[in-house]
Coordinates of C-alpha atoms and ligand atoms in Angstrom, one line a residue:
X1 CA 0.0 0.0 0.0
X2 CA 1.0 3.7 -0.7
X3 CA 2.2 6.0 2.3
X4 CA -0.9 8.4 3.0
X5 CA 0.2 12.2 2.8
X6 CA -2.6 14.3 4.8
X7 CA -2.2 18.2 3.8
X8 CA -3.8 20.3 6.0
X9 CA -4.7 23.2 3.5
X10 CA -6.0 23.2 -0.3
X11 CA -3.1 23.9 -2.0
X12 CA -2.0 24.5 -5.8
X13 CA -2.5 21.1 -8.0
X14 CA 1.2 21.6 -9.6
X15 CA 2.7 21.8 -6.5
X16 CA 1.4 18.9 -4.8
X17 CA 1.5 16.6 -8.1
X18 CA 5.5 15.4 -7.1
X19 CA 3.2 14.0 -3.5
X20 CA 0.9 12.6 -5.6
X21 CA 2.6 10.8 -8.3
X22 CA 4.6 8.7 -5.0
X23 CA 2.0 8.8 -2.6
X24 CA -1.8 8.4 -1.8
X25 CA -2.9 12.3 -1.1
X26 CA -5.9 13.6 0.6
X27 CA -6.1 17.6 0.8
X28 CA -8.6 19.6 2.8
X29 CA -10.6 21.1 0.7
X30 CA -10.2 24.8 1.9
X31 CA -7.3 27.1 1.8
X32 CA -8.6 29.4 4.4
X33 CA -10.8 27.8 6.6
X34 CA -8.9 25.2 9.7
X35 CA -9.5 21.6 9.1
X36 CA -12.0 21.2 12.3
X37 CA -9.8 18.6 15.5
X38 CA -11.8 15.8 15.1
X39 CA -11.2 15.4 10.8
X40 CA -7.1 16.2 11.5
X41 CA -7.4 13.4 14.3
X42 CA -8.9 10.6 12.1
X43 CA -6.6 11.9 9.0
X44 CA -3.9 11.6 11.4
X45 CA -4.7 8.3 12.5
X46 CA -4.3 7.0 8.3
X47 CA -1.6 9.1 7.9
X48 CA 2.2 8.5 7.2
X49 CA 2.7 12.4 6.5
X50 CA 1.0 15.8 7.6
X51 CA 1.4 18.8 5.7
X52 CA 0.2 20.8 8.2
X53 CA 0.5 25.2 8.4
X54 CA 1.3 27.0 12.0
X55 CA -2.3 27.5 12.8
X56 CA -2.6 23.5 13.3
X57 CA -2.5 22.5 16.4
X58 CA -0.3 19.1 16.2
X59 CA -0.4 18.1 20.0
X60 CA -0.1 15.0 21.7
X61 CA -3.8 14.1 20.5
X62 CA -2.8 14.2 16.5
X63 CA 0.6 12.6 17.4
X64 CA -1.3 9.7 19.1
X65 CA -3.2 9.2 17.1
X66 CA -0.9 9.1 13.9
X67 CA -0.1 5.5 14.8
X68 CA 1.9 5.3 11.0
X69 CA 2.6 8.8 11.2
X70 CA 6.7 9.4 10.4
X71 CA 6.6 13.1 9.6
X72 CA 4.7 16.5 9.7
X73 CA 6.0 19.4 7.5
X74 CA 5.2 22.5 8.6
X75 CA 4.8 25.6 6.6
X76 CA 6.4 27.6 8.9
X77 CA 9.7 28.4 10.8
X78 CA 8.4 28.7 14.0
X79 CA 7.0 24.9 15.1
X80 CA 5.6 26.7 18.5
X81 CA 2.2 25.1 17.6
X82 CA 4.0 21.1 17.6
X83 CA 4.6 19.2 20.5
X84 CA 8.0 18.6 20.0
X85 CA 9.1 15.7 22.8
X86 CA 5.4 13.9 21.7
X87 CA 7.0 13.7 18.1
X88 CA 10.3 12.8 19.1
X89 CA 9.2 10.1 21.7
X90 CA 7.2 8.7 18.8
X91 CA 9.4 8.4 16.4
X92 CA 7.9 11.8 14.1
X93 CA 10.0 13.5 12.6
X94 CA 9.3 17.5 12.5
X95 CA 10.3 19.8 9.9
X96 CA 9.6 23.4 8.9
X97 CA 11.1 26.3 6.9
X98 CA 13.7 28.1 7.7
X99 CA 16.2 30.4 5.7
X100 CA 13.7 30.9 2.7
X101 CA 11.5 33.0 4.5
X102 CA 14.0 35.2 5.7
X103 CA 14.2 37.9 3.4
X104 CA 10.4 38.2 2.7
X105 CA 9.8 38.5 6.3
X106 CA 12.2 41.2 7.0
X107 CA 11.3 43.0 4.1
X108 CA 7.7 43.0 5.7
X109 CA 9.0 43.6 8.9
X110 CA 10.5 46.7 8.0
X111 CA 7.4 47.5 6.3
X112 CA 5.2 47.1 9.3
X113 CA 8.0 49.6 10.9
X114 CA 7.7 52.5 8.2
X115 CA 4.0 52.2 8.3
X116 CA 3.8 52.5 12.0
X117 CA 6.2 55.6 12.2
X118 CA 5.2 57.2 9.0
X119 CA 1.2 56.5 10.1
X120 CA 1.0 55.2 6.2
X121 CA -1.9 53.1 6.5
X122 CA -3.8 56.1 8.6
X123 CA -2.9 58.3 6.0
X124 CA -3.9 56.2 3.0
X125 CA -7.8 55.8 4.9
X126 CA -7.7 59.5 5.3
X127 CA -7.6 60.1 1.7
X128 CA -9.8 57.4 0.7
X129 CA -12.4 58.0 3.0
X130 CA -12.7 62.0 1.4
X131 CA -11.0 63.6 4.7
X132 CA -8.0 65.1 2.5
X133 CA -9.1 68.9 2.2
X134 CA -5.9 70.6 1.8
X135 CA -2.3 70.6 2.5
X136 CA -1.7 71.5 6.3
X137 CA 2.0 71.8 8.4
X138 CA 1.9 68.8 10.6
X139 CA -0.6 66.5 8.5
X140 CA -0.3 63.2 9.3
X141 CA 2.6 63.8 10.7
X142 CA 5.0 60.8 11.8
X143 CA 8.6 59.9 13.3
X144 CA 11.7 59.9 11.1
X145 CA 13.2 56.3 10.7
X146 CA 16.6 57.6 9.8
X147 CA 19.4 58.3 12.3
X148 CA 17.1 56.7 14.6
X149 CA 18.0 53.7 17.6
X150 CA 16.3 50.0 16.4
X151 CA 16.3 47.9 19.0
X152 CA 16.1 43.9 17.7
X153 CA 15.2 41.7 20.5
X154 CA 15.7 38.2 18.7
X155 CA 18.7 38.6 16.6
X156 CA 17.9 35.4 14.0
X157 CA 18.2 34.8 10.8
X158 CA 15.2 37.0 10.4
X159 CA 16.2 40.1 12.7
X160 CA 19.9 40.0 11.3
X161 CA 18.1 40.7 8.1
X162 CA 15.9 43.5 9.2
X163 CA 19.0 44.6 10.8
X164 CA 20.5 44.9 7.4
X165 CA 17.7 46.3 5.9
X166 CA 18.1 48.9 9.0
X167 CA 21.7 49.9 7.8
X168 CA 20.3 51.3 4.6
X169 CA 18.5 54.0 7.4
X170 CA 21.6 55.2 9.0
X171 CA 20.1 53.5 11.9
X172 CA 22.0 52.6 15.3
X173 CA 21.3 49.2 15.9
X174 CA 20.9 47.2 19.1
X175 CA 20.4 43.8 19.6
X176 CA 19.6 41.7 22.7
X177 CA 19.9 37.4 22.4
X178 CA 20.6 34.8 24.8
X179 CA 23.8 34.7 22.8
X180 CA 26.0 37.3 21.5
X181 CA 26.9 37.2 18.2
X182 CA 30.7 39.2 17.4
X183 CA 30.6 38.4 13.6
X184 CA 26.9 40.0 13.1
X185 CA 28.0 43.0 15.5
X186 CA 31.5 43.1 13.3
X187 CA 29.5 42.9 10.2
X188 CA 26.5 45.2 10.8
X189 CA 27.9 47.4 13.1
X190 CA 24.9 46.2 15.4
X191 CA 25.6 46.8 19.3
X192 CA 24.7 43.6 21.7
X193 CA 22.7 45.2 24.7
X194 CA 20.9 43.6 28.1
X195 CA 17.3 43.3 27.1
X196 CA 16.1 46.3 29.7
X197 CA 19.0 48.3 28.3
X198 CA 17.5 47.9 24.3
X199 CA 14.0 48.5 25.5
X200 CA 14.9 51.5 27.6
X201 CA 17.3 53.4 24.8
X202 CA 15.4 51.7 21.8
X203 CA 13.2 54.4 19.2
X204 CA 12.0 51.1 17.6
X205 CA 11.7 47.6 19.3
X206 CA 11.2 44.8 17.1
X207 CA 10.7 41.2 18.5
X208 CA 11.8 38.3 16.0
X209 CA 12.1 35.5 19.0
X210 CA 10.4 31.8 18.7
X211 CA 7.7 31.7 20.8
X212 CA 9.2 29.7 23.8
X213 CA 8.6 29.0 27.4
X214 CA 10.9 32.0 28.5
X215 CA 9.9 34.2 25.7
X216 CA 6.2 33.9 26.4
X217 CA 4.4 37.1 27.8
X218 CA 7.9 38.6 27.8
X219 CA 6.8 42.0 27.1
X220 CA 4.8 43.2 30.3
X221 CA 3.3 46.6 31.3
X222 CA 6.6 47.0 33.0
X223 CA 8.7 46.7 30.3
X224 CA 6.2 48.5 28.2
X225 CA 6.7 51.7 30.9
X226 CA 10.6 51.3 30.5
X227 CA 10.3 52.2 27.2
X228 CA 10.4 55.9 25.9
X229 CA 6.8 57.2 25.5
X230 CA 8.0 57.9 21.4
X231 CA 8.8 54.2 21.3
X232 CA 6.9 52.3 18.8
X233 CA 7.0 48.5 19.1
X234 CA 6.8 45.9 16.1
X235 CA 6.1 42.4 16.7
X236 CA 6.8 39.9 13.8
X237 CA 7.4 37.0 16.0
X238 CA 4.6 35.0 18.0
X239 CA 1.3 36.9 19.5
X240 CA 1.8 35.5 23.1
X241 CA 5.5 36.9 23.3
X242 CA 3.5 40.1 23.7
X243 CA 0.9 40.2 27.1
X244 CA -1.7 41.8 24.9
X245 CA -3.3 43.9 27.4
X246 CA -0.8 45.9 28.8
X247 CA 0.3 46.8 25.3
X248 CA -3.2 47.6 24.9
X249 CA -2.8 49.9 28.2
X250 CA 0.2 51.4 27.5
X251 CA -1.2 52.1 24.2
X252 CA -3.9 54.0 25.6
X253 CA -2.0 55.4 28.5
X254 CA 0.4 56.8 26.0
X255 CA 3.4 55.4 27.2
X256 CA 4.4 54.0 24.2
X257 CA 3.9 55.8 20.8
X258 CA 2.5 53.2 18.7
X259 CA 2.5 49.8 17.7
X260 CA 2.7 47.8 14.2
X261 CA 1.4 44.3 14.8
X262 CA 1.4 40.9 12.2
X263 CA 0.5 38.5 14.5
X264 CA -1.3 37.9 17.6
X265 CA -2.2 36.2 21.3
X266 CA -5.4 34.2 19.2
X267 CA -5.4 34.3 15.1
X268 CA -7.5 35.8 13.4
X269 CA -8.4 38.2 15.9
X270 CA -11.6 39.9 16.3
X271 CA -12.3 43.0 14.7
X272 CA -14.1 44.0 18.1
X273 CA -10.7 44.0 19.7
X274 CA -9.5 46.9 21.6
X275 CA -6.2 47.3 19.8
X276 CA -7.8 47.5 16.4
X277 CA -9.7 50.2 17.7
X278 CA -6.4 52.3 18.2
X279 CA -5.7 54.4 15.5
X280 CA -1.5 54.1 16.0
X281 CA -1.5 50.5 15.9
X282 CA -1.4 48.9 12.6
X283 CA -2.4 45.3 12.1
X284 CA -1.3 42.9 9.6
X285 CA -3.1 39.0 9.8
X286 CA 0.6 37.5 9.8
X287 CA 1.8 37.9 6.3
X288 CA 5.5 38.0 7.3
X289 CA 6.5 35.5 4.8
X290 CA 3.5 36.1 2.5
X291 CA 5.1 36.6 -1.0
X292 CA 4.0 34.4 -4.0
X293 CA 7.6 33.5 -4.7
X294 CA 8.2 32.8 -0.6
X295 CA 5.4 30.6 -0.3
X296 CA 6.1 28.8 -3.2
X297 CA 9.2 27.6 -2.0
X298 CA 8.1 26.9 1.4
X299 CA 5.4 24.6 0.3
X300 CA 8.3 22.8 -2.2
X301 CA 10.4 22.8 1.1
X302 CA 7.8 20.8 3.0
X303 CA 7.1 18.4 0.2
X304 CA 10.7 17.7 -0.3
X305 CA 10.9 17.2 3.7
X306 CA 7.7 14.7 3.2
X307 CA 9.4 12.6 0.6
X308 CA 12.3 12.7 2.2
X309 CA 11.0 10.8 5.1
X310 CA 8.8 8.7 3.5
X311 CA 11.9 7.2 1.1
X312 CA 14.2 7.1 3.7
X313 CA 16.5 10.0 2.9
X314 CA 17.4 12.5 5.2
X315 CA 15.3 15.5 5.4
X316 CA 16.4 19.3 4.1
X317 CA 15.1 21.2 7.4
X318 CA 14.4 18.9 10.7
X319 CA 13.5 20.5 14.6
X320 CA 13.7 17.8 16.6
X321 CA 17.6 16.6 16.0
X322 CA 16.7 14.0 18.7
X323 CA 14.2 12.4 16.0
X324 CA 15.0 8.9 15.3
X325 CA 12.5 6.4 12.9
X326 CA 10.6 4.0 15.4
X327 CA 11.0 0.6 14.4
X328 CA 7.5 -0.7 13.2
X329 CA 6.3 -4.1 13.5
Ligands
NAP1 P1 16.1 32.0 14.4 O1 17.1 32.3 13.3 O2 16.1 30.8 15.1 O3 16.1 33.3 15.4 C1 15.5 33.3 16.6 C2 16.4 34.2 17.5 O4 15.7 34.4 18.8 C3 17.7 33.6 17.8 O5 18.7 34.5 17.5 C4 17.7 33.3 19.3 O6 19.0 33.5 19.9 C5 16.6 34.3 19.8 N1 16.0 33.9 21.0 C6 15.5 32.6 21.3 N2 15.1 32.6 22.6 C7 15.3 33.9 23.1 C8 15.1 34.5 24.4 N3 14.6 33.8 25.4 N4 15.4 35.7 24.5 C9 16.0 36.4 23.5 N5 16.3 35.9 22.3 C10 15.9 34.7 22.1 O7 14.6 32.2 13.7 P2 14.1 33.1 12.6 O8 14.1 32.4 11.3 O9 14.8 34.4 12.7 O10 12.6 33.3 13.1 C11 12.3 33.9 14.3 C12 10.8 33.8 14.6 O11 10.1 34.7 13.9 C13 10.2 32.4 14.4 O12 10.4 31.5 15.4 C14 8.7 32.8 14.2 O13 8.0 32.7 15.4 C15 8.7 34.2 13.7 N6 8.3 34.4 12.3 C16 7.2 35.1 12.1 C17 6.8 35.3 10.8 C18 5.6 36.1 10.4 O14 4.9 35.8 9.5 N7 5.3 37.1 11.2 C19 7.6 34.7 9.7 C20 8.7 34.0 10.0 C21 9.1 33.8 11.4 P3 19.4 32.8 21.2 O15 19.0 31.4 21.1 O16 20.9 33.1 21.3 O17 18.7 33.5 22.3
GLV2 C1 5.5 32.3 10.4 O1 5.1 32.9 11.3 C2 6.6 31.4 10.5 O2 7.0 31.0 11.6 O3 7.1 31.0 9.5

């Protein structure tokens, strides 16, 4: 019999033919709307691969279940949604996609930077919405980017790159990591910081960690009040690395300047929500990597990872380096 490939979102035809000329492939048959639990559970229980995309929860139910189940791909660098010792004590292996997305998610990242400073998205409603009645001093007025302090908490592959892109703005750039890194701050020029030093000197904090035990909730109202009230804070990482309401309340108490947001504590959020009510916080629905080309190549990256496994080779992009193939009976 076939190995069963189970991919979690429709996807192109001419992408997933390589799958299907190996394997049996079932899709599900939307590209926007979450295959519900109890369908990923049984499709789990067939299956000998999941396709699956960040906003799947593979926890130690799916993984259970997926008594055949050798290796989910995920369309995504961060694997925060995975139960990682589940898989590994089963024998699954875990793969996502690093390095591809890197550049397309710092580009946007720096994008959701400008169009916080520079109020952009305000100021495109404005004229759309007829308010534009003539040219005025202070209109719309934002923050220079230029000359300015970036502070990159989460100096990846990802916030190296927007720390590039960052040089480009004669900014001065400081990073805070668990570990320093003297070849980035040699290359860049970047300047390795304590975490409450960055966020107290920072113009511009942007947060580019995984979304880990010790990184969750680790922006708090206190931190949040360290910051200069002109601060303006971009998260591109993980929603829960952010405690949601005391941004909200620092927000609204002014102690920070604004915020430019792409993902958040429970995706897709409501529109009712507080912070989309705030007129200096823009909201993307996390697009970081969102490019044709981008996701493209990550959706060739996780089907190259799927019949990698399933043929016995070694995957391009594994997590879990502790993964080793159960032996089956
Ligand atoms: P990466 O290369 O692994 O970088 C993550 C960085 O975070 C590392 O430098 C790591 O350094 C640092 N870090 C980890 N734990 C930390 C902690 N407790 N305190 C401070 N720094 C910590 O990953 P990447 O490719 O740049 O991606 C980073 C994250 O961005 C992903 O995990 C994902 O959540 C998010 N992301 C979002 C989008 C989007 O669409 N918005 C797209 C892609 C990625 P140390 O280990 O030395 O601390
Ligand atoms: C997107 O958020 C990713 O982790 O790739």
């Amino acid at each position: 019999m076939k190995p069963y490939v189970y991919i979690t979102r429709k996807l192109p035809n001419e992408l997933v033919k390589p799958l299907q000329e190996r394997f049996t492939v079932n899709m599900w048959k939307h590209d926007d709307i979450p295959v519900p639990k109890d369908i990923l559970i049984e499709e789990a229980k067939k299956a000998d691969a999941l396709f699956t995309v960040l906003a799947d929860s593979i926890d130690e139910r799916v993984l259970n279940a997926g008594k055949n189940l050798k290796v989910v791909a995920n369309l995504a660098v961060g694997y925060d949604n995975i139960d990682l010792t589940t898989a590994s004590k089963n024998g699954i292996a875990i793969c996502n996609t690093p390095d591809v997305l890197t550049d397309t998610t710092a580009d946007l990242t720096f994008g959701l930077l400008m169009a916080a400073a520079r109020r952009i998205v305000e100021s495109a409603e404005f004229v759309k919405e007829g308010k534009w009645q003539s040219w005025s001093p202070y209109l719309l007025a934002g923050q220079d980017i230029h000359h300015k302090t970036l502070g990159i908490v989460g100096m990846g592959k990802i916030g190296e790159t927007v720390a590039k892109r960052a040089t480009g703005f004669d900014m001065d750039i400081l990073y805070y990591n668990r570990t320093r890194k003297p070849e980035v701050e040699q290359q860049l020029g970047v300047v390795y910081t304590s975490f409450d030093e960055l966020v107290t000197k920072s113009d511009f904090i942007v947060c580019l960690t995984p979304l880990t035990p010790e990184t969750k909730n680790m922006f708090t109202r206190e931190v949040f009040q360290k910051m200069k009230r002109s601060t303006i804070f971009i998260n591109a990482a993980r929603g829960a690395v952010v405690d949601e309401q005391a941004l909200y309340e620092a927000l609204l108490a002014g102690e920070i300047a604004g915020a430019g947001l792409d993902v958040f504590q429970k995706e897709p959020i409501n529109a009712d929500h507080p912070l989309l009510k705030l007129s200096n916080v823009v909201a993307l629905p996390h697009i970081g990597s969102s490019s044709m080309e981008t996701r493209t190549i990550m959706i060739q990256l996780c089907i190259d990872n799927i019949m990698a496994i399933l043929e016995g080779k070694e995957p391009k992009t594994l997590v879990n380096k502790d993964w080793r193939p159960l032996v089956r009976g």
